[in-house]
Amino acid sequence: QVQLVESGGGSVQSGGSLRLSCAASGYATNVYSMGWFRQAPGKEREGVASINSFGSTDYADSVKGRFTIYQDKAKKTLHLQMNSLKPEDTAMYFCAFDPRSWLGLATSYLYWGQGTQVTVSS
């Protein structure tokens, strides 16, 4: 069973930075997609950034140039570096994993973490 544990959320002021981390375990496949998603109160979950086992990345337009997704394959850890944060980035952020490599920002991932809260104040 794949397990995902997020960390690194918190409260920052507008313009600040945070780095989210996701420790993954329980999978053996070398082919996969991993992603960061977020959900604000009253809104649907949306894709923020994704990366697959081949290193291909995808970003939501709203975060391009500000967020960077990267992975440490040896440690099975996924990160999201978030710079120039805005109040509209406030949401619960979730890490996701799927053994299909083409999912990108689709929300149909098979495995999800519990989430970590990011709050950006103006």
PDB file of C-alpha atoms in Angstrom:
ATOM      1  CA  GLN A   1       0.000   0.000   0.000  1.00  0.00           C
ATOM      2  CA  VAL A   2       1.422   3.367  -1.009  1.00  0.00           C
ATOM      3  CA  GLN A   3       1.673   5.882   1.824  1.00  0.00           C
ATOM      4  CA  LEU A   4       2.256   9.599   1.379  1.00  0.00           C
ATOM      5  CA  VAL A   5       3.097  11.970   4.223  1.00  0.00           C
ATOM      6  CA  GLU A   6       3.231  15.697   3.570  1.00  0.00           C
ATOM      7  CA  SER A   7       5.094  18.282   5.610  1.00  0.00           C
ATOM      8  CA  GLY A   8       6.261  21.867   5.356  1.00  0.00           C
ATOM      9  CA  GLY A   9       3.019  23.786   5.368  1.00  0.00           C
ATOM     10  CA  GLY A  10       2.503  26.857   7.489  1.00  0.00           C
ATOM     11  CA  SER A  11       1.575  30.516   7.560  1.00  0.00           C
ATOM     12  CA  VAL A  12       3.521  33.154   5.659  1.00  0.00           C
ATOM     13  CA  GLN A  13       3.008  36.686   4.469  1.00  0.00           C
ATOM     14  CA  SER A  14       2.406  37.564   0.854  1.00  0.00           C
ATOM     15  CA  GLY A  15       5.660  37.365  -1.087  1.00  0.00           C
ATOM     16  CA  GLY A  16       7.120  34.739   1.203  1.00  0.00           C
ATOM     17  CA  SER A  17       8.286  31.216   0.459  1.00  0.00           C
ATOM     18  CA  LEU A  18       7.588  27.706   1.678  1.00  0.00           C
ATOM     19  CA  ARG A  19       8.850  24.287   0.696  1.00  0.00           C
ATOM     20  CA  LEU A  20       6.497  21.347   0.901  1.00  0.00           C
ATOM     21  CA  SER A  21       7.793  17.793   1.143  1.00  0.00           C
ATOM     22  CA  CYS A  22       6.104  14.447   0.583  1.00  0.00           C
ATOM     23  CA  ALA A  23       7.654  11.235   1.869  1.00  0.00           C
ATOM     24  CA  ALA A  24       6.441   8.286  -0.190  1.00  0.00           C
ATOM     25  CA  SER A  25       6.666   4.608   0.661  1.00  0.00           C
ATOM     26  CA  GLY A  26       5.176   1.265  -0.264  1.00  0.00           C
ATOM     27  CA  TYR A  27       5.703   1.276  -4.007  1.00  0.00           C
ATOM     28  CA  ALA A  28       8.175  -0.627  -6.172  1.00  0.00           C
ATOM     29  CA  THR A  29       7.341   0.604  -9.660  1.00  0.00           C
ATOM     30  CA  ASN A  30       9.838   2.760 -11.542  1.00  0.00           C
ATOM     31  CA  VAL A  31       7.079   4.261 -13.667  1.00  0.00           C
ATOM     32  CA  TYR A  32       4.712   6.721 -12.012  1.00  0.00           C
ATOM     33  CA  SER A  33       3.240  10.179 -11.762  1.00  0.00           C
ATOM     34  CA  MET A  34       3.430  12.307  -8.642  1.00  0.00           C
ATOM     35  CA  GLY A  35       1.794  15.620  -8.084  1.00  0.00           C
ATOM     36  CA  TRP A  36       0.812  18.412  -5.769  1.00  0.00           C
ATOM     37  CA  PHE A  37      -2.803  19.448  -5.599  1.00  0.00           C
ATOM     38  CA  ARG A  38      -4.643  22.012  -3.502  1.00  0.00           C
ATOM     39  CA  GLN A  39      -8.133  22.636  -2.298  1.00  0.00           C
ATOM     40  CA  ALA A  40      -9.419  25.861  -0.822  1.00  0.00           C
ATOM     41  CA  PRO A  41     -12.646  25.999   1.220  1.00  0.00           C
ATOM     42  CA  GLY A  42     -15.669  25.846  -1.068  1.00  0.00           C
ATOM     43  CA  LYS A  43     -13.579  25.096  -4.144  1.00  0.00           C
ATOM     44  CA  GLU A  44     -12.753  21.964  -6.074  1.00  0.00           C
ATOM     45  CA  ARG A  45      -9.383  20.291  -5.790  1.00  0.00           C
ATOM     46  CA  GLU A  46      -7.012  21.527  -8.484  1.00  0.00           C
ATOM     47  CA  GLY A  47      -3.678  20.409  -9.826  1.00  0.00           C
ATOM     48  CA  VAL A  48      -0.722  22.621  -8.959  1.00  0.00           C
ATOM     49  CA  ALA A  49       2.320  20.779 -10.286  1.00  0.00           C
ATOM     50  CA  SER A  50       3.226  17.272 -11.389  1.00  0.00           C
ATOM     51  CA  ILE A  51       6.274  15.243 -12.274  1.00  0.00           C
ATOM     52  CA  ASN A  52       6.620  11.739 -13.613  1.00  0.00           C
ATOM     53  CA  SER A  53       9.299   9.090 -13.371  1.00  0.00           C
ATOM     54  CA  PHE A  54      10.843  10.389 -16.603  1.00  0.00           C
ATOM     55  CA  GLY A  55      11.238  13.862 -15.145  1.00  0.00           C
ATOM     56  CA  SER A  56       8.529  15.557 -17.180  1.00  0.00           C
ATOM     57  CA  THR A  57       6.837  18.358 -15.278  1.00  0.00           C
ATOM     58  CA  ASP A  58       3.603  20.267 -15.632  1.00  0.00           C
ATOM     59  CA  TYR A  59       2.378  23.360 -13.816  1.00  0.00           C
ATOM     60  CA  ALA A  60      -0.901  25.165 -13.417  1.00  0.00           C
ATOM     61  CA  ASP A  61      -0.810  28.548 -15.153  1.00  0.00           C
ATOM     62  CA  SER A  62      -1.432  30.272 -11.835  1.00  0.00           C
ATOM     63  CA  VAL A  63       1.859  29.036 -10.351  1.00  0.00           C
ATOM     64  CA  LYS A  64       4.198  28.998 -13.341  1.00  0.00           C
ATOM     65  CA  GLY A  65       7.379  30.917 -12.606  1.00  0.00           C
ATOM     66  CA  ARG A  66       6.717  30.835  -8.851  1.00  0.00           C
ATOM     67  CA  PHE A  67       6.546  27.141  -7.918  1.00  0.00           C
ATOM     68  CA  THR A  68       9.023  24.373  -8.691  1.00  0.00           C
ATOM     69  CA  ILE A  69       8.364  20.656  -8.303  1.00  0.00           C
ATOM     70  CA  TYR A  70      11.260  18.266  -7.928  1.00  0.00           C
ATOM     71  CA  GLN A  71      11.933  14.809  -6.598  1.00  0.00           C
ATOM     72  CA  ASP A  72      14.654  12.874  -4.840  1.00  0.00           C
ATOM     73  CA  LYS A  73      14.214   9.408  -6.311  1.00  0.00           C
ATOM     74  CA  ALA A  74      16.699   7.767  -3.965  1.00  0.00           C
ATOM     75  CA  LYS A  75      14.788   9.039  -0.927  1.00  0.00           C
ATOM     76  CA  LYS A  76      11.364   8.678  -2.588  1.00  0.00           C
ATOM     77  CA  THR A  77      10.615  12.245  -1.641  1.00  0.00           C
ATOM     78  CA  LEU A  78       8.697  14.856  -3.593  1.00  0.00           C
ATOM     79  CA  HIS A  79       9.112  18.580  -2.988  1.00  0.00           C
ATOM     80  CA  LEU A  80       7.331  21.752  -3.995  1.00  0.00           C
ATOM     81  CA  GLN A  81       9.267  24.998  -3.656  1.00  0.00           C
ATOM     82  CA  MET A  82       6.784  27.852  -3.495  1.00  0.00           C
ATOM     83  CA  ASN A  83       8.068  31.402  -3.934  1.00  0.00           C
ATOM     84  CA  SER A  84       6.305  34.749  -4.235  1.00  0.00           C
ATOM     85  CA  LEU A  85       3.297  33.337  -2.446  1.00  0.00           C
ATOM     86  CA  LYS A  86      -0.025  35.112  -2.802  1.00  0.00           C
ATOM     87  CA  PRO A  87      -3.139  35.058  -0.603  1.00  0.00           C
ATOM     88  CA  GLU A  88      -4.909  33.109  -3.360  1.00  0.00           C
ATOM     89  CA  ASP A  89      -2.406  30.278  -2.825  1.00  0.00           C
ATOM     90  CA  THR A  90      -4.023  29.628   0.557  1.00  0.00           C
ATOM     91  CA  ALA A  91      -5.325  26.058   0.577  1.00  0.00           C
ATOM     92  CA  MET A  92      -4.787  22.546   1.839  1.00  0.00           C
ATOM     93  CA  TYR A  93      -2.040  21.024  -0.271  1.00  0.00           C
ATOM     94  CA  PHE A  94      -2.058  17.315  -1.074  1.00  0.00           C
ATOM     95  CA  CYS A  95       0.589  14.997  -2.457  1.00  0.00           C
ATOM     96  CA  ALA A  96      -0.547  12.274  -4.853  1.00  0.00           C
ATOM     97  CA  PHE A  97       0.962   9.171  -6.478  1.00  0.00           C
ATOM     98  CA  ASP A  98      -0.155   6.931  -9.335  1.00  0.00           C
ATOM     99  CA  PRO A  99       1.565   4.085 -11.204  1.00  0.00           C
ATOM    100  CA  ARG A 100       0.501   5.632 -14.533  1.00  0.00           C
ATOM    101  CA  SER A 101       3.078   8.046 -15.907  1.00  0.00           C
ATOM    102  CA  TRP A 102       0.802  10.269 -18.002  1.00  0.00           C
ATOM    103  CA  LEU A 103      -1.623  11.763 -15.464  1.00  0.00           C
ATOM    104  CA  GLY A 104      -0.120  15.215 -15.170  1.00  0.00           C
ATOM    105  CA  LEU A 105      -2.500  17.575 -13.357  1.00  0.00           C
ATOM    106  CA  ALA A 106      -5.543  15.303 -13.613  1.00  0.00           C
ATOM    107  CA  THR A 107      -7.126  14.621 -10.248  1.00  0.00           C
ATOM    108  CA  SER A 108      -7.617  10.901 -10.864  1.00  0.00           C
ATOM    109  CA  TYR A 109      -4.554   9.820  -8.912  1.00  0.00           C
ATOM    110  CA  LEU A 110      -4.899   6.568  -7.036  1.00  0.00           C
ATOM    111  CA  TYR A 111      -3.114   7.462  -3.795  1.00  0.00           C
ATOM    112  CA  TRP A 112      -3.354  10.633  -1.741  1.00  0.00           C
ATOM    113  CA  GLY A 113      -1.747  12.046   1.374  1.00  0.00           C
ATOM    114  CA  GLN A 114      -3.611  13.693   4.227  1.00  0.00           C
ATOM    115  CA  GLY A 115      -2.594  17.203   3.245  1.00  0.00           C
ATOM    116  CA  THR A 116      -0.732  20.126   4.746  1.00  0.00           C
ATOM    117  CA  GLN A 117      -2.208  23.590   5.210  1.00  0.00           C
ATOM    118  CA  VAL A 118      -0.684  26.637   3.547  1.00  0.00           C
ATOM    119  CA  THR A 119      -1.964  30.051   4.601  1.00  0.00           C
ATOM    120  CA  VAL A 120      -0.758  33.249   2.957  1.00  0.00           C
ATOM    121  CA  SER A 121      -1.742  36.551   4.533  1.00  0.00           C
ATOM    122  CA  SER A 122      -1.751  39.907   2.763  1.00  0.00           C
TER     123      SER A 122
END
